[in-house]
Amino acid sequence: MAAPGESPSGSSQRRPELDAIRMLVVIGLIFFHSALVFATEGDFYVTNSETTEVVTVIAGFGVVWAMPLLFLISGLGAWHSLQRRGQGVFVAERLLRLGVPLLVATVVLNPLPQWLRQRSSDPAYRDSYLDFLPHFFDVHVELDEFPFLLQGRYFETGHLWFVVLLLTFSLMLAPLPRRLPHEPARRALDRVVAATLRRRGVLLLPALLFAALCAFVGMEEDYAGWHRWSYLLFFAAGFLLAADPRLRTAMRREARAAACLGVLLFISAAPGFTTADDPFTESSPSAVVSRALFGAAGWCLVVAVPGLLDRPGRRLPQGPTASSDPTPRQRVYGYLAAAVLPLYVLHQPIVVAVAYFVVGWAAPIAVEYVVLVVTSLALTLAAYELLVRRTRVTRFLFGMRT
């Protein structure tokens, strides 16, 4: 994501639809992770005794576009930040505003879901939380898991995998603007890009790349289905989108076709994912084809969502400006825009803790789900307001501007 509290479009021109997408995805994760409690497939921390396969299909449609789009928007924000700050300041800022909350949350928050997993899955497990902590931090280094170098039986980055990858990608691509072609080559490249983007459908061609990557490299369930390095391509696509405004025009033009194609491709992929034993890595023709369709659908939907929202004349709420008194709608919008990273960091341990108590109820799935979502959302917002937002120290620890 763009640096917390910073528009992903940079200071020169706000893109309120991108701010809205970031907020939608992060708040939607509370709904998503709450649903995993009731999923038949998967290995969430706490699982309800009664489950349904409906969750798998609905959750699948969310993961195919939500996290990839979050990485694309993050890449767009990173480009503008690099242009304003320069490489050195940008790197230092990312290390502080992503690295510090990553470290704090890994130490303070991440052990809780794993401890609750042990208590939920094994009724005979009696270790207290303090007894469990040394086991969580019993780690070793595995270089082949880069950038998730620390591994252990109980240790995990959990939902913070997004922050790990975002920090890694930001540091990897920080030198890129300085390595762009010089003026003569840039003018020649510019003419080629202009001619290419005038053709309908060209912007959808990267779908073939993502299809091949998912089909032959595979997918990783721990990272919302996509392979970890697939997200680097979405992040880099955000870089390109920010660097060339013609791509934004092309996204608007292709949005409706991309949306229709993305939905059709996802529907076509669904049967293979529901019938294969391990659709993420299985080499059967059905699994390979399903992964290819999923990858292509992901790119199409990532083009479609911002393209559909980025329409002339469509007014979306924006944060308050220095020259006007903010309306109540602007206050809410500005409040949530600044809260994106802390809400992301806080939400999953809270969802798991609430689910640990809710799954024992003798109530229908729908009732348990509504209670879980409402309670988790309220507690996450309360934790942000009372434990994060109020002091300069806690704002710093959670990546906010102080």
Coordinates of C-alpha atoms in Angstrom, one line a residue:
M1 CA 0.0 0.0 0.0
A2 CA 1.1 3.6 -0.2
A3 CA 2.7 4.8 2.9
P4 CA 0.1 4.9 5.6
G5 CA -1.9 8.1 5.6
E6 CA -0.5 9.0 2.1
S7 CA -2.5 9.1 -1.0
P8 CA -1.4 6.3 -3.4
S9 CA -1.5 8.8 -6.2
G10 CA 1.1 11.1 -4.7
S11 CA 0.7 14.7 -3.8
S12 CA 0.2 16.1 -7.3
Q13 CA -3.2 14.5 -8.0
R14 CA -5.2 12.6 -5.6
R15 CA -6.8 9.3 -6.7
P16 CA -9.7 9.0 -4.3
E17 CA -10.9 5.7 -5.9
L18 CA -7.5 4.1 -5.0
D19 CA -7.8 5.3 -1.4
A20 CA -11.3 3.8 -1.4
I21 CA -10.1 0.5 -2.7
R22 CA -7.4 0.2 -0.1
M23 CA -9.9 0.9 2.7
L24 CA -12.4 -1.6 1.1
V25 CA -9.8 -4.4 0.9
V26 CA -8.4 -3.9 4.4
I27 CA -11.8 -3.7 6.1
G28 CA -13.0 -6.5 3.8
L29 CA -10.3 -8.7 5.3
I30 CA -12.2 -8.8 8.5
F31 CA -15.2 -10.3 6.6
F32 CA -12.8 -12.6 4.7
H33 CA -10.9 -14.0 7.7
S34 CA -14.1 -14.4 9.7
A35 CA -15.5 -16.5 6.8
L36 CA -12.5 -18.8 6.9
V37 CA -13.6 -20.0 10.3
F38 CA -16.5 -21.7 8.6
A39 CA -14.6 -23.0 5.5
T40 CA -14.6 -26.7 4.8
E41 CA -11.2 -26.5 3.1
G42 CA -8.2 -24.8 4.6
D43 CA -6.4 -24.6 7.9
F44 CA -7.4 -21.5 9.6
Y45 CA -6.4 -21.0 13.3
V46 CA -9.9 -21.8 14.7
T47 CA -12.5 -23.8 12.8
N48 CA -16.2 -24.1 13.5
S49 CA -17.6 -27.6 14.0
E50 CA -20.1 -26.9 11.2
T51 CA -18.6 -25.7 7.9
T52 CA -19.8 -25.0 4.4
E53 CA -18.1 -25.2 1.0
V54 CA -19.8 -22.0 -0.1
V55 CA -17.1 -20.1 1.8
T56 CA -14.4 -21.5 -0.5
V57 CA -16.0 -20.2 -3.6
I58 CA -16.8 -16.8 -2.2
A59 CA -13.4 -16.4 -0.6
G60 CA -11.8 -17.5 -3.9
F61 CA -13.4 -14.6 -5.8
G62 CA -12.0 -12.2 -3.2
V63 CA -8.4 -13.4 -3.3
V64 CA -8.2 -13.5 -7.0
W65 CA -8.2 -9.7 -7.2
A66 CA -8.0 -8.1 -3.7
M67 CA -4.4 -8.6 -2.6
P68 CA -3.0 -8.3 -6.1
L69 CA -4.8 -4.9 -6.5
L70 CA -3.4 -3.8 -3.1
F71 CA 0.1 -4.5 -4.3
L72 CA -0.6 -2.6 -7.6
I73 CA -1.8 0.4 -5.7
S74 CA 1.2 0.1 -3.4
G75 CA 3.5 0.2 -6.3
L76 CA 1.8 3.3 -7.7
G77 CA 2.3 5.0 -4.3
A78 CA 5.9 3.9 -4.1
W79 CA 6.7 5.5 -7.5
H80 CA 5.4 8.9 -6.5
S81 CA 7.1 8.6 -3.1
L82 CA 10.4 7.9 -4.8
Q83 CA 10.0 10.9 -7.2
R84 CA 9.4 13.2 -4.3
R85 CA 11.8 11.9 -1.7
G86 CA 14.7 10.3 -3.6
Q87 CA 16.0 6.8 -3.2
G88 CA 17.8 7.3 0.2
V89 CA 15.0 9.0 2.0
F90 CA 12.5 6.6 0.5
V91 CA 14.3 3.5 1.7
A92 CA 14.7 5.0 5.2
E93 CA 11.0 5.9 5.3
R94 CA 9.9 2.4 4.2
L95 CA 12.2 0.7 6.8
L96 CA 10.6 2.8 9.5
R97 CA 7.0 2.9 8.4
L98 CA 6.8 -0.8 7.4
G99 CA 9.7 -2.4 9.2
V100 CA 8.9 -1.1 12.7
P101 CA 5.2 -2.2 12.7
L102 CA 6.3 -5.5 11.2
L103 CA 8.7 -6.1 14.1
V104 CA 6.3 -4.9 16.8
A105 CA 3.3 -7.0 15.5
T106 CA 5.5 -10.1 15.0
V107 CA 6.6 -9.9 18.7
V108 CA 3.4 -8.6 20.3
L109 CA 0.5 -9.9 18.2
N110 CA 1.4 -12.9 16.1
P111 CA 2.0 -15.4 18.9
L112 CA -1.7 -15.2 20.0
P113 CA -3.3 -16.8 17.0
Q114 CA -0.8 -19.7 17.1
W115 CA -1.4 -20.3 20.8
L116 CA -5.2 -20.3 20.2
R117 CA -4.7 -22.7 17.3
Q118 CA -3.0 -25.2 19.7
R119 CA -5.8 -24.8 22.3
S120 CA -8.6 -25.1 19.8
S121 CA -7.2 -28.1 17.9
D122 CA -6.1 -30.1 21.0
P123 CA -8.4 -30.1 24.1
A124 CA -5.5 -31.6 26.1
Y125 CA -3.2 -28.6 25.4
R126 CA -2.7 -26.8 28.7
D127 CA 0.3 -24.5 28.2
S128 CA -0.3 -20.9 29.3
Y129 CA 0.4 -18.1 26.8
L130 CA 3.6 -17.3 28.6
D131 CA 4.7 -20.9 28.5
F132 CA 4.0 -20.9 24.7
L133 CA 6.0 -17.8 23.8
P134 CA 9.5 -19.4 23.9
H135 CA 8.2 -22.1 21.5
F136 CA 6.9 -19.4 19.1
F137 CA 10.3 -17.7 19.0
D138 CA 12.3 -20.9 18.5
V139 CA 13.4 -20.1 15.0
H140 CA 16.0 -20.9 12.4
V141 CA 17.0 -19.3 9.1
E142 CA 16.0 -20.9 5.8
L143 CA 17.4 -19.0 2.8
D144 CA 15.3 -20.8 0.3
E145 CA 12.2 -19.3 1.9
F146 CA 13.3 -15.7 1.1
P147 CA 12.0 -13.2 2.1
F148 CA 10.5 -15.2 4.9
L149 CA 13.9 -16.2 6.3
L150 CA 12.9 -17.0 9.8
Q151 CA 11.1 -20.3 10.1
G152 CA 10.0 -22.4 13.1
R153 CA 7.5 -25.0 14.2
Y154 CA 5.2 -22.4 15.6
F155 CA 6.8 -19.1 14.4
E156 CA 5.0 -17.4 11.5
T157 CA 4.6 -14.0 10.0
G158 CA 0.9 -14.8 9.6
H159 CA -1.1 -12.1 7.9
L160 CA 1.9 -9.9 8.0
W161 CA 3.2 -11.6 4.9
F162 CA 1.8 -8.7 3.0
V163 CA 4.0 -6.2 4.9
V164 CA 7.1 -8.5 4.5
L165 CA 6.6 -8.6 0.7
L166 CA 5.7 -4.9 0.4
L167 CA 8.9 -3.9 2.3
T168 CA 11.0 -6.3 0.2
F169 CA 9.6 -5.1 -3.1
S170 CA 10.0 -1.5 -2.1
L171 CA 13.7 -2.0 -1.4
M172 CA 14.2 -4.1 -4.6
L173 CA 12.6 -1.5 -6.9
A174 CA 13.9 1.6 -5.2
P175 CA 16.9 1.9 -7.6
L176 CA 14.7 1.5 -10.7
P177 CA 13.8 5.1 -11.5
R178 CA 17.6 5.9 -11.7
R179 CA 18.1 3.1 -14.3
L180 CA 15.4 4.2 -16.7
P181 CA 16.6 5.0 -20.3
H182 CA 18.2 8.3 -21.0
E183 CA 16.4 10.9 -23.2
P184 CA 17.0 9.6 -26.8
A185 CA 16.1 6.0 -25.9
R186 CA 13.2 7.3 -23.8
R187 CA 11.7 9.2 -26.7
A188 CA 11.9 6.1 -28.9
L189 CA 10.3 4.0 -26.2
D190 CA 7.7 6.6 -25.7
R191 CA 6.6 6.4 -29.4
V192 CA 6.4 2.6 -29.2
V193 CA 4.3 2.7 -26.0
A194 CA 1.9 5.3 -27.5
A195 CA 1.3 3.3 -30.6
T196 CA 0.8 0.1 -28.6
L197 CA -1.6 1.5 -26.1
R198 CA -3.9 2.8 -28.9
R199 CA -4.7 -0.8 -29.7
R200 CA -7.7 -2.3 -27.9
G201 CA -7.0 -5.3 -25.7
V202 CA -3.2 -4.7 -25.4
L203 CA -3.5 -4.0 -21.7
L204 CA -5.1 -7.4 -21.1
L205 CA -2.1 -9.3 -22.6
P206 CA -0.2 -9.5 -19.3
A207 CA -3.0 -11.9 -18.3
L208 CA -1.1 -14.5 -20.3
L209 CA 2.0 -14.0 -18.2
F210 CA 0.1 -14.4 -15.0
A211 CA -1.7 -17.5 -16.4
A212 CA 1.7 -19.1 -17.2
L213 CA 3.1 -18.2 -13.8
C214 CA 0.2 -19.7 -11.9
A215 CA 0.1 -22.7 -14.1
F216 CA 3.7 -23.7 -14.1
V217 CA 5.3 -22.1 -11.0
G218 CA 2.3 -22.9 -8.9
M219 CA 0.4 -21.1 -6.2
E220 CA 0.9 -20.7 -2.4
E221 CA -2.1 -21.0 -0.1
D222 CA -0.3 -19.1 2.7
Y223 CA -0.2 -16.0 0.6
A224 CA -3.8 -15.7 -0.4
G225 CA -3.5 -18.3 -3.1
W226 CA -1.0 -16.4 -5.3
H227 CA 2.7 -17.3 -5.5
R228 CA 4.7 -14.8 -3.5
W229 CA 6.6 -13.6 -6.5
S230 CA 3.5 -13.0 -8.5
Y231 CA 2.9 -10.0 -6.3
L232 CA 6.1 -8.5 -7.4
L233 CA 4.7 -8.2 -10.9
F234 CA 1.6 -6.5 -9.6
F235 CA 3.7 -4.1 -7.6
A236 CA 5.9 -3.4 -10.7
A237 CA 2.7 -2.8 -12.7
G238 CA 1.8 -0.1 -10.2
F239 CA 5.2 1.5 -10.8
L240 CA 4.4 1.5 -14.6
L241 CA 0.9 2.8 -14.1
A242 CA 2.2 5.8 -12.0
A243 CA 5.1 6.5 -14.5
D244 CA 2.8 6.7 -17.6
P245 CA -0.6 8.3 -17.3
R246 CA -1.6 6.8 -20.7
L247 CA -1.9 3.5 -18.9
R248 CA -4.6 5.0 -16.7
T249 CA -6.5 6.0 -19.8
A250 CA -6.1 2.5 -21.2
M251 CA -7.4 1.0 -17.9
R252 CA -10.6 3.1 -18.1
R253 CA -11.1 2.1 -21.7
E254 CA -10.6 -1.6 -21.1
A255 CA -12.4 -1.8 -17.7
R256 CA -15.8 -3.2 -18.8
A257 CA -14.3 -5.9 -21.1
A258 CA -11.7 -6.8 -18.4
A259 CA -14.5 -7.2 -15.8
C260 CA -16.6 -9.5 -18.0
L261 CA -13.6 -11.5 -19.0
G262 CA -12.2 -11.7 -15.5
V263 CA -15.5 -13.1 -14.1
L264 CA -15.9 -15.6 -16.9
L265 CA -12.3 -16.8 -16.4
F266 CA -12.8 -17.2 -12.6
I267 CA -16.0 -19.1 -13.1
S268 CA -14.2 -21.4 -15.5
A269 CA -11.4 -22.0 -13.0
A270 CA -13.7 -22.9 -10.1
P271 CA -14.5 -26.5 -11.0
G272 CA -10.8 -27.5 -11.1
F273 CA -10.2 -25.9 -7.7
T274 CA -13.1 -27.7 -6.1
T275 CA -12.3 -31.1 -7.5
A276 CA -8.5 -31.3 -7.3
D277 CA -6.8 -32.7 -4.2
D278 CA -4.2 -30.0 -4.2
P279 CA -5.1 -27.4 -6.9
F280 CA -2.3 -25.1 -5.8
T281 CA 0.6 -27.4 -6.8
E282 CA -0.9 -30.5 -8.5
S283 CA 0.4 -31.2 -12.0
S284 CA -2.8 -32.8 -13.4
P285 CA -4.1 -31.1 -16.6
S286 CA -7.2 -30.0 -14.8
A287 CA -5.3 -28.3 -12.0
V288 CA -2.8 -26.7 -14.3
V289 CA -5.6 -25.3 -16.5
S290 CA -7.5 -24.1 -13.5
R291 CA -4.5 -22.2 -12.2
A292 CA -3.9 -20.6 -15.6
L293 CA -7.5 -19.4 -15.7
F294 CA -7.2 -18.1 -12.2
G295 CA -4.0 -16.1 -13.0
A296 CA -5.6 -14.6 -16.1
A297 CA -8.7 -13.7 -14.2
G298 CA -6.6 -12.0 -11.5
W299 CA -5.0 -9.6 -14.0
C300 CA -8.3 -8.8 -15.8
L301 CA -10.0 -8.0 -12.5
V302 CA -7.0 -5.9 -11.3
V303 CA -7.4 -3.8 -14.5
A304 CA -11.2 -3.7 -14.2
V305 CA -11.8 -2.5 -10.6
P306 CA -9.8 0.7 -10.7
G307 CA -10.8 1.3 -14.3
L308 CA -14.5 1.1 -13.5
L309 CA -14.1 3.4 -10.5
D310 CA -11.9 6.0 -12.3
R311 CA -14.6 7.6 -14.3
P312 CA -15.0 11.3 -15.2
G313 CA -17.9 12.9 -13.3
R314 CA -18.0 10.1 -10.7
R315 CA -17.5 11.7 -7.4
L316 CA -16.0 9.8 -4.5
P317 CA -15.4 11.1 -1.0
Q318 CA -12.1 12.7 -0.4
G319 CA -10.2 13.6 2.7
P320 CA -10.5 17.1 4.2
T321 CA -8.3 19.8 2.7
A322 CA -6.5 22.6 4.4
S323 CA -8.7 25.3 2.7
S324 CA -12.1 24.0 3.8
D325 CA -14.0 22.7 6.8
P326 CA -14.3 18.9 6.5
T327 CA -17.7 17.4 6.2
P328 CA -18.7 14.4 8.3
R329 CA -18.2 12.2 5.3
Q330 CA -14.7 13.6 4.7
R331 CA -13.8 13.1 8.3
V332 CA -14.7 9.4 8.2
Y333 CA -12.9 9.0 4.9
G334 CA -9.7 10.7 6.2
Y335 CA -9.9 8.8 9.5
L336 CA -10.1 5.4 7.7
A337 CA -7.5 6.4 5.0
A338 CA -4.9 7.1 7.8
A339 CA -5.9 3.9 9.6
V340 CA -5.3 1.4 6.8
L341 CA -2.0 -0.1 7.9
P342 CA -2.8 -0.3 11.7
L343 CA -6.2 -1.9 10.9
Y344 CA -4.5 -4.4 8.7
V345 CA -1.9 -5.2 11.4
L346 CA -4.5 -5.5 14.2
H347 CA -7.4 -7.3 12.6
Q348 CA -6.4 -11.0 12.3
P349 CA -5.4 -11.6 16.0
I350 CA -8.7 -10.0 17.0
V351 CA -10.7 -12.1 14.6
V352 CA -9.0 -15.3 15.8
A353 CA -9.5 -14.4 19.5
V354 CA -13.2 -13.7 19.0
A355 CA -13.7 -16.8 16.9
Y356 CA -12.1 -18.9 19.6
F357 CA -15.2 -18.1 21.8
V358 CA -17.8 -17.9 19.1
V359 CA -17.2 -21.4 17.5
G360 CA -18.4 -23.1 20.7
W361 CA -21.9 -21.7 20.3
A362 CA -24.8 -24.0 19.3
A363 CA -26.0 -21.5 16.7
P364 CA -26.5 -21.4 12.9
I365 CA -23.4 -20.5 10.8
A366 CA -25.1 -17.2 9.7
V367 CA -25.6 -16.1 13.3
E368 CA -22.1 -17.0 14.4
Y369 CA -20.6 -15.2 11.3
V370 CA -22.6 -12.0 11.9
V371 CA -21.6 -11.9 15.5
L372 CA -17.9 -12.7 14.6
V373 CA -17.7 -9.9 12.0
V374 CA -19.5 -7.2 14.0
T375 CA -17.5 -7.9 17.2
S376 CA -14.2 -8.2 15.4
L377 CA -14.8 -5.0 13.4
A378 CA -15.8 -3.1 16.5
L379 CA -12.8 -4.3 18.5
T380 CA -10.4 -3.6 15.7
L381 CA -11.6 -0.1 15.4
A382 CA -11.6 0.4 19.2
A383 CA -8.0 -1.0 19.4
Y384 CA -6.9 1.4 16.7
E385 CA -8.6 4.4 18.3
L386 CA -7.6 3.7 22.0
L387 CA -4.3 1.9 21.7
V388 CA -2.7 3.2 18.5
R389 CA -4.0 6.6 17.4
R390 CA -3.8 8.5 20.6
T391 CA -0.1 8.9 21.2
R392 CA 3.0 9.7 19.1
V393 CA 4.8 6.6 20.3
T394 CA 2.1 4.1 19.3
R395 CA 1.5 5.9 16.0
F396 CA 5.1 5.5 15.2
L397 CA 5.1 1.8 16.2
F398 CA 2.2 1.1 13.9
G399 CA 3.6 3.0 10.9
M400 CA 1.6 6.2 11.1
R401 CA 2.7 9.8 10.7
T402 CA 3.5 11.2 14.2

